[in-house]
Tab-separated table of C-alpha atoms and ligand atoms in Angstrom:
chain	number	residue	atom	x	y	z
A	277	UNK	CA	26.911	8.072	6.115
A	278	UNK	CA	24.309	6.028	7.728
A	279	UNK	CA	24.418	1.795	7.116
A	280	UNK	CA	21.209	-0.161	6.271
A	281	UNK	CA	21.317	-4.365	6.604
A	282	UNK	CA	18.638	-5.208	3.953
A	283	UNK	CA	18.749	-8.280	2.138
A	284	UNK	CA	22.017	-5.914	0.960
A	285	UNK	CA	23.980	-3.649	3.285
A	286	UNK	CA	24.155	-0.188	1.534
A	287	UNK	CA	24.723	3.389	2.715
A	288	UNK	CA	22.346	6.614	2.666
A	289	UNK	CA	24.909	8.955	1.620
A	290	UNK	CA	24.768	13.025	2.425
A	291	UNK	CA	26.394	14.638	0.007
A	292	UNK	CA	26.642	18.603	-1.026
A	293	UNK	CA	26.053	17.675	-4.527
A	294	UNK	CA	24.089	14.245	-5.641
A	295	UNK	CA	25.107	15.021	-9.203
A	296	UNK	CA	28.925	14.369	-8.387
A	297	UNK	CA	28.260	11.716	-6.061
A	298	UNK	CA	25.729	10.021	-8.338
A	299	UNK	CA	28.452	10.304	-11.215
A	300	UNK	CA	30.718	8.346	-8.546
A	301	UNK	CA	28.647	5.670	-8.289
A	302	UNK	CA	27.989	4.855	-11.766
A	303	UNK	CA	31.088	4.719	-12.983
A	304	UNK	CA	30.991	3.433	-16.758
A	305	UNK	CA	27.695	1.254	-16.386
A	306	UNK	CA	24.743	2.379	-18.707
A	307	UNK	CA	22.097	4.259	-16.686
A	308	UNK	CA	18.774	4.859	-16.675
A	309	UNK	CA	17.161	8.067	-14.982
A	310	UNK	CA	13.935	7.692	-13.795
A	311	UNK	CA	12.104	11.785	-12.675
A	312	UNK	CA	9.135	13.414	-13.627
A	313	UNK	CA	8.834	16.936	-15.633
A	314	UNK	CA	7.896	18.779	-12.502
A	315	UNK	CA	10.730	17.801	-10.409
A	316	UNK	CA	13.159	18.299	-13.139
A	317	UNK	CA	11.832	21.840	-13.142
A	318	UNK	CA	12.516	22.321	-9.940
A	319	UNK	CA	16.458	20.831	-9.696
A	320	UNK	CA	19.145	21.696	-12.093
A	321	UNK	CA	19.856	18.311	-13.173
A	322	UNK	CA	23.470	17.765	-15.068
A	323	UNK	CA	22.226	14.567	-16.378
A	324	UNK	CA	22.430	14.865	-20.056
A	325	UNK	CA	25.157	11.609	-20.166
A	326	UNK	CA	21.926	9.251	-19.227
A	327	UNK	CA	18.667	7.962	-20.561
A	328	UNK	CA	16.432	9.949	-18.774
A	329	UNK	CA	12.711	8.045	-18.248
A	330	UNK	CA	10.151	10.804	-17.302
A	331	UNK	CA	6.974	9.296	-15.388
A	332	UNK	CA	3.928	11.523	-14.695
A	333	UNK	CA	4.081	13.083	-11.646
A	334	UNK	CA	3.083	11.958	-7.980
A	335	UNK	CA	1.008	9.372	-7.069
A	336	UNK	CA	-0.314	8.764	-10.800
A	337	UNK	CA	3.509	7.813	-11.866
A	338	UNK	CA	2.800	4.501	-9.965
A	339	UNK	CA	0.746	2.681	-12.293
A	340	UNK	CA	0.370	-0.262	-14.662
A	341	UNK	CA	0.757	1.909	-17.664
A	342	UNK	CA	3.641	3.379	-16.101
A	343	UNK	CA	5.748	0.524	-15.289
A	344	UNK	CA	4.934	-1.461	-18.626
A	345	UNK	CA	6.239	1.890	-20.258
A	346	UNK	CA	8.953	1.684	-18.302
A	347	UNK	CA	9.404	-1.976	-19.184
A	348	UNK	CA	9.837	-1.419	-22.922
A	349	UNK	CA	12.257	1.225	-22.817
A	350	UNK	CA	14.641	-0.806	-20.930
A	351	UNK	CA	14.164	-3.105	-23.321
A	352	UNK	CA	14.644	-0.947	-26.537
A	353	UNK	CA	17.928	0.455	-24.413
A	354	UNK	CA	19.500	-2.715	-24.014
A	355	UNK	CA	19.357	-2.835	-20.082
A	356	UNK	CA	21.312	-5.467	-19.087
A	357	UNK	CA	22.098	-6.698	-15.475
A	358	UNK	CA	25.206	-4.709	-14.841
A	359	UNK	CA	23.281	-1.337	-15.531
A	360	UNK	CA	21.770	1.391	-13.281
A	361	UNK	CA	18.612	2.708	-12.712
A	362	UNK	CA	18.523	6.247	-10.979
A	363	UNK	CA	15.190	7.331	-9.651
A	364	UNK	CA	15.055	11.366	-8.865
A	365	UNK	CA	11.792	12.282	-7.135
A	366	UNK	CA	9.794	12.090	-3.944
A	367	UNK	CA	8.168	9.000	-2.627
A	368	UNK	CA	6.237	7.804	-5.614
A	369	UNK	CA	9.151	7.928	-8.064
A	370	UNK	CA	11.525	5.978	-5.723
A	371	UNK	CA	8.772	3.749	-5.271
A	372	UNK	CA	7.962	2.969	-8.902
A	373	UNK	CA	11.845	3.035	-10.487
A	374	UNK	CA	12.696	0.617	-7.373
A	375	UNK	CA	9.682	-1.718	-8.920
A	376	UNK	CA	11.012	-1.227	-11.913
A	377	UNK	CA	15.000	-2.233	-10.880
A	378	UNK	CA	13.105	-5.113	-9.050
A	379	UNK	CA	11.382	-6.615	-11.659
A	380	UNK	CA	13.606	-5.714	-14.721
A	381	UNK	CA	16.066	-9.410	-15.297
A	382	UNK	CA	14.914	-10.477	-11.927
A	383	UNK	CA	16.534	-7.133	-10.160
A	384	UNK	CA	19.025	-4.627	-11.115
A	385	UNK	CA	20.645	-1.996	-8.967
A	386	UNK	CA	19.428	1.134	-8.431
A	387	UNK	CA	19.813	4.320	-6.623
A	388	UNK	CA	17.532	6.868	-5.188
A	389	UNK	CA	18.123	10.425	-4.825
A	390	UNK	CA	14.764	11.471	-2.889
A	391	UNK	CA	13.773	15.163	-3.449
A	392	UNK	CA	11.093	15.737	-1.216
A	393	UNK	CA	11.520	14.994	2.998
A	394	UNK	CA	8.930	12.223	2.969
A	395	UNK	CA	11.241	10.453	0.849
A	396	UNK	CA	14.579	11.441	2.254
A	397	UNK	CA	13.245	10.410	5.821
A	398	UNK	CA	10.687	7.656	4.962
A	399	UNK	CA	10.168	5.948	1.230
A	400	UNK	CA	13.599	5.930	0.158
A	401	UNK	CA	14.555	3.921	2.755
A	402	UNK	CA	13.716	0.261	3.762
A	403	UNK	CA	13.497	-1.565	0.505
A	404	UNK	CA	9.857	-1.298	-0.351
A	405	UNK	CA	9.091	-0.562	-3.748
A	406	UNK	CA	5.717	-0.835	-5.913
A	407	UNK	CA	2.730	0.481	-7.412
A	408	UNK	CA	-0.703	1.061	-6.515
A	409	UNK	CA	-3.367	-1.562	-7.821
A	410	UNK	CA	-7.411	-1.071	-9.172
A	411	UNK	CA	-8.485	-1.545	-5.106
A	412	UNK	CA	-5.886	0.388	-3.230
A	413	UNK	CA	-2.509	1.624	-2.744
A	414	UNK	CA	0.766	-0.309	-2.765
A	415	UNK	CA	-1.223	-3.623	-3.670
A	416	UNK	CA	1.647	-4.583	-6.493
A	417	UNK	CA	5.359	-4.171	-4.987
A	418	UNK	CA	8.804	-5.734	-3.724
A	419	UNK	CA	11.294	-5.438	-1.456
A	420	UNK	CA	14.571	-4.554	-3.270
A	421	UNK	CA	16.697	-1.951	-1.591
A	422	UNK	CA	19.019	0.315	-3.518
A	423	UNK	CA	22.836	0.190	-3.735
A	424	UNK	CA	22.319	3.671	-2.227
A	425	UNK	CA	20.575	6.269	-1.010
A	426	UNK	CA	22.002	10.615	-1.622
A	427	UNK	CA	20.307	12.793	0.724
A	428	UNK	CA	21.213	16.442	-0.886
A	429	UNK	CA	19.563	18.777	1.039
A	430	UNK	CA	19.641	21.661	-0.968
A	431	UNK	CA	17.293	19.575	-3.278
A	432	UNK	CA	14.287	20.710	-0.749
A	433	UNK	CA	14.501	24.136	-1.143
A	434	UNK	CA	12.094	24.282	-3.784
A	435	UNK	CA	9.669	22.178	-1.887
A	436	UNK	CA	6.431	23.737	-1.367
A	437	UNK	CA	5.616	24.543	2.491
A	438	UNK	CA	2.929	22.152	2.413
A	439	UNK	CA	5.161	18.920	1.085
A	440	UNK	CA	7.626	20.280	3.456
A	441	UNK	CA	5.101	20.057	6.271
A	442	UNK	CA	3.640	16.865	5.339
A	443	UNK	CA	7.255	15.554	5.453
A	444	UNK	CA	7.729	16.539	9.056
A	445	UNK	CA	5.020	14.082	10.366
A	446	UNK	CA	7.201	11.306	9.543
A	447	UNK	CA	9.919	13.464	11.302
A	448	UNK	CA	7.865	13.573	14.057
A	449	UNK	CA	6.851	10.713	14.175
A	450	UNK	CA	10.870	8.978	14.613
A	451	UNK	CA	11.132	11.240	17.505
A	452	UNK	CA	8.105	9.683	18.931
A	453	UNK	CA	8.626	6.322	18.495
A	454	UNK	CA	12.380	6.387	19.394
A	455	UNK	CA	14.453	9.362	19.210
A	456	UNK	CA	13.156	12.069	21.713
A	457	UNK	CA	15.982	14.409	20.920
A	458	UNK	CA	14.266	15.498	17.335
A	459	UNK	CA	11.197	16.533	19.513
A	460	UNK	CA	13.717	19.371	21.480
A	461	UNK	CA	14.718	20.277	18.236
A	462	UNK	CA	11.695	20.791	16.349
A	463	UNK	CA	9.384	22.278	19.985
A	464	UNK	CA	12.540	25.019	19.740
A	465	UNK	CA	11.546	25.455	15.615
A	466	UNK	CA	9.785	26.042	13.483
A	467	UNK	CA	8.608	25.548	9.602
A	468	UNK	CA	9.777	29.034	8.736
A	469	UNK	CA	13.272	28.762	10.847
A	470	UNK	CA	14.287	25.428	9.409
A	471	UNK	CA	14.035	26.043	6.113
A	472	UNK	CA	15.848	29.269	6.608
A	473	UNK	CA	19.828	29.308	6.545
A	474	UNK	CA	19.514	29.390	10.792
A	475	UNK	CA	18.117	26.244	10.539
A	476	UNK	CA	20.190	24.373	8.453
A	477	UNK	CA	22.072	22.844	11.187
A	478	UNK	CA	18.656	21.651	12.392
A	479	UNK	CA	16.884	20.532	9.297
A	480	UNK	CA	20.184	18.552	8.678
A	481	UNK	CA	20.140	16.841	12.348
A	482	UNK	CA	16.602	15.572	12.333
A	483	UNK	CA	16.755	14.201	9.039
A	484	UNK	CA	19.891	12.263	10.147
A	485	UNK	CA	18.215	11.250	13.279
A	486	UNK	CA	14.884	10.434	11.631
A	487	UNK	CA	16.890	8.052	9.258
A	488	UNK	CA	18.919	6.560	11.917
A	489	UNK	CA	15.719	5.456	13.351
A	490	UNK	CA	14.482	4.115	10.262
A	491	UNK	CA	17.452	2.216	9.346
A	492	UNK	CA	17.921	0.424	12.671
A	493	UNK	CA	14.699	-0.485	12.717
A	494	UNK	CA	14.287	-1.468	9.148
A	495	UNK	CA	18.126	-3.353	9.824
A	496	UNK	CA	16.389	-5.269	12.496
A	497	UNK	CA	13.125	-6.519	10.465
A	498	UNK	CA	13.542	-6.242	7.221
A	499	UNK	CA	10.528	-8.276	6.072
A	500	UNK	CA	8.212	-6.392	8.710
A	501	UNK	CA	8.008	-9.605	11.135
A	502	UNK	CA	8.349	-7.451	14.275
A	503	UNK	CA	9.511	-4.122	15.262
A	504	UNK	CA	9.225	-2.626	11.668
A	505	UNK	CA	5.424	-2.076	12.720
A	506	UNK	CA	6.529	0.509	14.970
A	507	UNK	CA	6.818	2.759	11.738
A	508	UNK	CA	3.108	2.352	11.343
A	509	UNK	CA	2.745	4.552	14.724
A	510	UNK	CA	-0.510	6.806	13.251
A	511	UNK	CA	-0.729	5.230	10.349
A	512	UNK	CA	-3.866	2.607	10.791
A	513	UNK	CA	-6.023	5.867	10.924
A	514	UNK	CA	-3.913	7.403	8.501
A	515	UNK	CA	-4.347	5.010	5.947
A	516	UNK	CA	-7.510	5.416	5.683
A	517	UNK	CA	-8.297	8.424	5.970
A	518	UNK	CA	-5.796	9.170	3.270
A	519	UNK	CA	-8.191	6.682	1.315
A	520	UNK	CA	-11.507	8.303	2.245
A	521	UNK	CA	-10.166	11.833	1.559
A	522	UNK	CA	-9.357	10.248	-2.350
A	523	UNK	CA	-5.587	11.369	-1.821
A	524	UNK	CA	-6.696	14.787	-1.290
A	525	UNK	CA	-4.543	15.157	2.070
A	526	UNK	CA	-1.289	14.341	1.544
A	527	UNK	CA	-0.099	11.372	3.471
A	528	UNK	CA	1.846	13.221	6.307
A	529	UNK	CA	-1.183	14.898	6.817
A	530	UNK	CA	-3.274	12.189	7.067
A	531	UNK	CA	-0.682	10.822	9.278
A	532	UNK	CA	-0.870	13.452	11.508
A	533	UNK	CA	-4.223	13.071	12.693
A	534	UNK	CA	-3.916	9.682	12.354
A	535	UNK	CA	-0.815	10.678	15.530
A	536	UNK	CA	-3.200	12.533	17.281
A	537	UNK	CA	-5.606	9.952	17.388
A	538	UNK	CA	-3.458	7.309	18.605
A	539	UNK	CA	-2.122	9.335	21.116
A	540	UNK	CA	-5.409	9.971	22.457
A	541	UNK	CA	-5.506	5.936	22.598
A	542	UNK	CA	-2.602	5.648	24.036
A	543	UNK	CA	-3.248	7.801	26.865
A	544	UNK	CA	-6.672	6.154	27.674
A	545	UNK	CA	-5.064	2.327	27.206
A	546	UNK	CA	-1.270	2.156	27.402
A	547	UNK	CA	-0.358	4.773	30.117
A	548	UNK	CA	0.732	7.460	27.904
A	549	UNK	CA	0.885	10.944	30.182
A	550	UNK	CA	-1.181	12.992	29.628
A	551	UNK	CA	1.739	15.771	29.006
A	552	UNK	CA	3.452	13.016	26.603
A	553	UNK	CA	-0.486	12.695	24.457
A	554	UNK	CA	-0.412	16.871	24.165
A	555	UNK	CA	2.715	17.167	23.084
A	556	UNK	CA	1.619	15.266	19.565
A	557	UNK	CA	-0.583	18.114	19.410
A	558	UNK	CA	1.472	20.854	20.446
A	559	UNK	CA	4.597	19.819	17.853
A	560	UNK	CA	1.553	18.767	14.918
A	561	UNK	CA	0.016	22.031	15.160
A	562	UNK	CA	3.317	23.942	15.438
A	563	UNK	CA	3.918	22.482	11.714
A	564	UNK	CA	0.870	23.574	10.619
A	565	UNK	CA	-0.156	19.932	10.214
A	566	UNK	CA	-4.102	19.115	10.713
A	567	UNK	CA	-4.911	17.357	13.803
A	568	UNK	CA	-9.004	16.296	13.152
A	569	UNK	CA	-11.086	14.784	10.822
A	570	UNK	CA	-14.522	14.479	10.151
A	571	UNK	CA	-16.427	13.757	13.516
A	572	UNK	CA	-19.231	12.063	11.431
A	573	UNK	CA	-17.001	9.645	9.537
A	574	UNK	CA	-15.817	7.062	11.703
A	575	UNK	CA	-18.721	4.122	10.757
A	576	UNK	CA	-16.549	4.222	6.884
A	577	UNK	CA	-12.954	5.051	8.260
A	578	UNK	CA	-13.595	1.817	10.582
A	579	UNK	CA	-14.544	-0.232	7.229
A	580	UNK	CA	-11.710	0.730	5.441
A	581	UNK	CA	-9.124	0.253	8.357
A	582	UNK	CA	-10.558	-3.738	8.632
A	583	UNK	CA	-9.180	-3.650	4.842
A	584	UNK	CA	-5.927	-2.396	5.485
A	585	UNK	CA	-3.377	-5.046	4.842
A	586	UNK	CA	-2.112	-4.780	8.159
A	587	UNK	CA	-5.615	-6.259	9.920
A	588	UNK	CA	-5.893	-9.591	10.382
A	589	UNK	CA	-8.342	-11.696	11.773
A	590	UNK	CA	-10.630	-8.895	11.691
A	591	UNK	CA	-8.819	-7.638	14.284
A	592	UNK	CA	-7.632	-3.823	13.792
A	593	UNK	CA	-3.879	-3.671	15.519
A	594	UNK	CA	-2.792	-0.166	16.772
A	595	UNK	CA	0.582	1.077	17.466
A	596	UNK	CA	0.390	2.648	20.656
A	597	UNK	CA	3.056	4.334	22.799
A	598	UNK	CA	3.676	3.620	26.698
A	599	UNK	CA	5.797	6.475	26.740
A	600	UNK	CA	7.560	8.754	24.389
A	601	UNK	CA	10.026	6.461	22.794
A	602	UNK	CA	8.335	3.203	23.798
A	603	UNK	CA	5.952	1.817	21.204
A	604	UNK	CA	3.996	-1.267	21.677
A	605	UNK	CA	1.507	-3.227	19.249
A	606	UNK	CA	-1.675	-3.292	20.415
A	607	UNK	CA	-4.633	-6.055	19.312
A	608	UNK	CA	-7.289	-5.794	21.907
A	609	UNK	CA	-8.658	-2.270	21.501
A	610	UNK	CA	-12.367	-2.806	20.368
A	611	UNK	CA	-14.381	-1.234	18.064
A	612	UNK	CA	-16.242	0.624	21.157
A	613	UNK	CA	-12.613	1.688	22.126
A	614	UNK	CA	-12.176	3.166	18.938
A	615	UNK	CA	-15.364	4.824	18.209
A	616	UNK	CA	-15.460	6.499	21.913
A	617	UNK	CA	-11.277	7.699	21.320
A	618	UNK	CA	-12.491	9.086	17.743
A	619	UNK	CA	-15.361	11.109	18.595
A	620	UNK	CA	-13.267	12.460	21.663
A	621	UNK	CA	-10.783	13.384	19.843
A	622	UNK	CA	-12.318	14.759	16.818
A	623	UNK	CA	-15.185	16.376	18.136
B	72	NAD	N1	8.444	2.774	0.081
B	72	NAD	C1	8.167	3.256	1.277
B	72	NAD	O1	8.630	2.753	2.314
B	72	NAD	C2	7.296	4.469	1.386
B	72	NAD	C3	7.179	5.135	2.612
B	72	NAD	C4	6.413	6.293	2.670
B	72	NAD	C5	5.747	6.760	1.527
B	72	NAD	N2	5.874	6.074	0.356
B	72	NAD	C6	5.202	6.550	-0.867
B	72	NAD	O2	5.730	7.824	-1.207
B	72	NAD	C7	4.734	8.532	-1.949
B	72	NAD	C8	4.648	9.955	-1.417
B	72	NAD	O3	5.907	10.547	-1.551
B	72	NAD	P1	6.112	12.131	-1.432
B	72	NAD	O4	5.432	12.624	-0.228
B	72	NAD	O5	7.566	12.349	-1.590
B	72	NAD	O6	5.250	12.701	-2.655
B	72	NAD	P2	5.421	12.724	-4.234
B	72	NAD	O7	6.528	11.876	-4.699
B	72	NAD	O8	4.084	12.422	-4.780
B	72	NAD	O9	5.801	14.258	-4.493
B	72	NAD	C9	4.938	15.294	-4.041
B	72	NAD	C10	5.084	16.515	-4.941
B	72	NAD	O10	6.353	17.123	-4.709
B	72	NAD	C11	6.912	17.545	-5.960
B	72	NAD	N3	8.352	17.615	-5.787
B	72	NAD	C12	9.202	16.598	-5.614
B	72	NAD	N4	10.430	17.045	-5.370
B	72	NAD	C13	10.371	18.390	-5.411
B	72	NAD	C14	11.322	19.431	-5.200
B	72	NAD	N5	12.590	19.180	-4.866
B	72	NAD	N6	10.897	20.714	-5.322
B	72	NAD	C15	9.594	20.986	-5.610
B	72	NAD	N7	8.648	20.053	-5.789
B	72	NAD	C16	9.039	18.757	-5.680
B	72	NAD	C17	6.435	16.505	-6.951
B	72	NAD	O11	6.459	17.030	-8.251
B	72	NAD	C18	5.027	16.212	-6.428
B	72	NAD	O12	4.091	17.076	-7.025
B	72	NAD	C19	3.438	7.762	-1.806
B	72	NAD	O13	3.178	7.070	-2.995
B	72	NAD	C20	3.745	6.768	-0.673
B	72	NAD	O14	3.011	5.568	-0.814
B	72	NAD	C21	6.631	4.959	0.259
């Protein structure tokens, strides 16, 4: 059981069986489960005593249309305060039922039992919740954490290697920014190994380390004042990219070069080894994640990294590491800086 201080304390809970520990939770309150078609295909879900919601699946479940559905079946269902909202998916399920608890009588509670790694380790967790808007991703949202969060492993083996892949770069990227033990682990793995009974002991440790690091880092900054940035670490580049590409990488891919690439800045302007900067690639490539983009595309991935949210002033800020483990925030890389890393890098 791991503890997260939000604007709530609650616990991410691993469990052999969410259905039993879900029923725990809930108790006699009237619930509302929130999944998709395709993931209930996938998990045997022993849910008939609920409402269950279904959304369309992935990123198109987090819309407008969506969420006023969503809206108007709590409200033919009677949802009062007291109840429960359960959200079964990946990322963009736990994202749009925790909108939904958020904005439903000013916030009701909620659980999330994340199905696919990227939202065991990463969406999950940390209390941000919304939809995308017309312009861009995420544009529409809230903080409002759950009551708690069931990690079931079993749940990912019907993953496909690719979303299982994409979920290691945030794995990945935990051990860079602060835990170097889930780098041994994974440069003495592999994709095929930890999904494989052998690996169970190590799928199961760097998830628990890759959420340790997110909840003490989301404990310390909830609001994403300070050190929360850190979690950002390849994710200016990746950002966009993931916007340029029209969601055709997934977003751990598109973090993963978006690693790569700050490593490569880190190394020429924060003292990152040189053994430290290949690493990124060595573990990356290992997980069959992509490592370069387009050399020719850096004029538009610039334009759409000054619209991130996370610019200001113009300025473009970069999470860089000093050493493995040691992130800093970086403002005063230029735009020469950034075109001469890129075309190194990609070319
Ligand atoms: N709130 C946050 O802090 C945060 C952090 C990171 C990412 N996110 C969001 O998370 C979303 C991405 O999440 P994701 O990577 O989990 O993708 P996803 O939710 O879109 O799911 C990817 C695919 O996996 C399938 N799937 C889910 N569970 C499965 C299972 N057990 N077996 C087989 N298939 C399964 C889904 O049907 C879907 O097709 C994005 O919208 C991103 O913005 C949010």
């Amino acid at each position: 059981m791991i503890e997260v201080k939000a604007e709530h304390p609650y616990h991410v809970t691993f469990s052999g069986s969410w259905a039993s520990r879900l029923n725990q939770i809930q108790g006699k309150r009237k619930t509302v489960v929130i999944t998709s078609s395709e993931v209930v295909e996938h998990i045997s879900m022993m849910v008939q005593e609920y409402d269950i919601f279904l959304v369309p699946d992935g990123e198109h479940a987090k819309d407008f249309v969506t969420i006023k559905k969503l809206w108007d079946f709590f409200e033919s269902k009677g949802i009062e305060r007291s109840d429960l909202i359960v959200a079964i998916g990946g990322g963009s399920i736990t994202d749009l039922a925790g909108f939904a608890a958020a904005t439903w009588l000013r916030g009701i509670d909620w659980v999330a039992v994340p199905t696919t790694l990227a939202g065991m380790v990463d969406a999950s967790i940390g209390g941000k919740t919304g939809i995308n808007g017309v312009s861009g991703k995420n544009l529409i949202g809230s903080f409002h954490s759950p009551v708690e969060v069931i990690i079931d492993l079993a749940l990912l083996s019907t993953l496909s290697d690719r979303d299982f892949c994409a979920g290691l770069a945030e794995v990945i990227k935990c051990g860079l920014i602060a835990d170097p033990e889930i780098l041994k682990i994974l440069n003495n793995s592999s994709p095929e190994i930890l999904r494989s009974a052998a690996g169970a002991v190590s799928l199961s440790e760097i998830v628990r380390r890759s959420i340790v690091v997110k909840a003490d880092i989301v404990s310390e900054d909830f609001k994403e004042k300070g050190a929360r940035a850190f979690l950002n670490y390849g994710h200016t580049l990746g950002h966009a990219i993931e916007h340029l590409s029209k969601y055709q990488l997934r977003h751990g891919e598109a973090v993963a070069i978006g690693l790569h690439f700050a490593a490569h800045l880190g190394f020429k302007h924060s003292g990152l080894e040189q053994e430290s900067y290949l690493l990124h690639r060595t573990l990356l490539e290992r997980y069959g994640l992509p490592v370069k983009y387009d050399v020719e595309l850096f004029e538009p991935l610039l334009s759409v990294m000054h619209l991130d949210k996370k610019s200001r002033d113009g300025i473009i800020r970069f999470v860089l590491l000093r050493a493995i483990g040691y992130p800093i925030l970086s403002s005063d890389l230029s735009e020469t800086d950034l075109r001469t890393a890129y075309r190194e890098v990609m070319s």
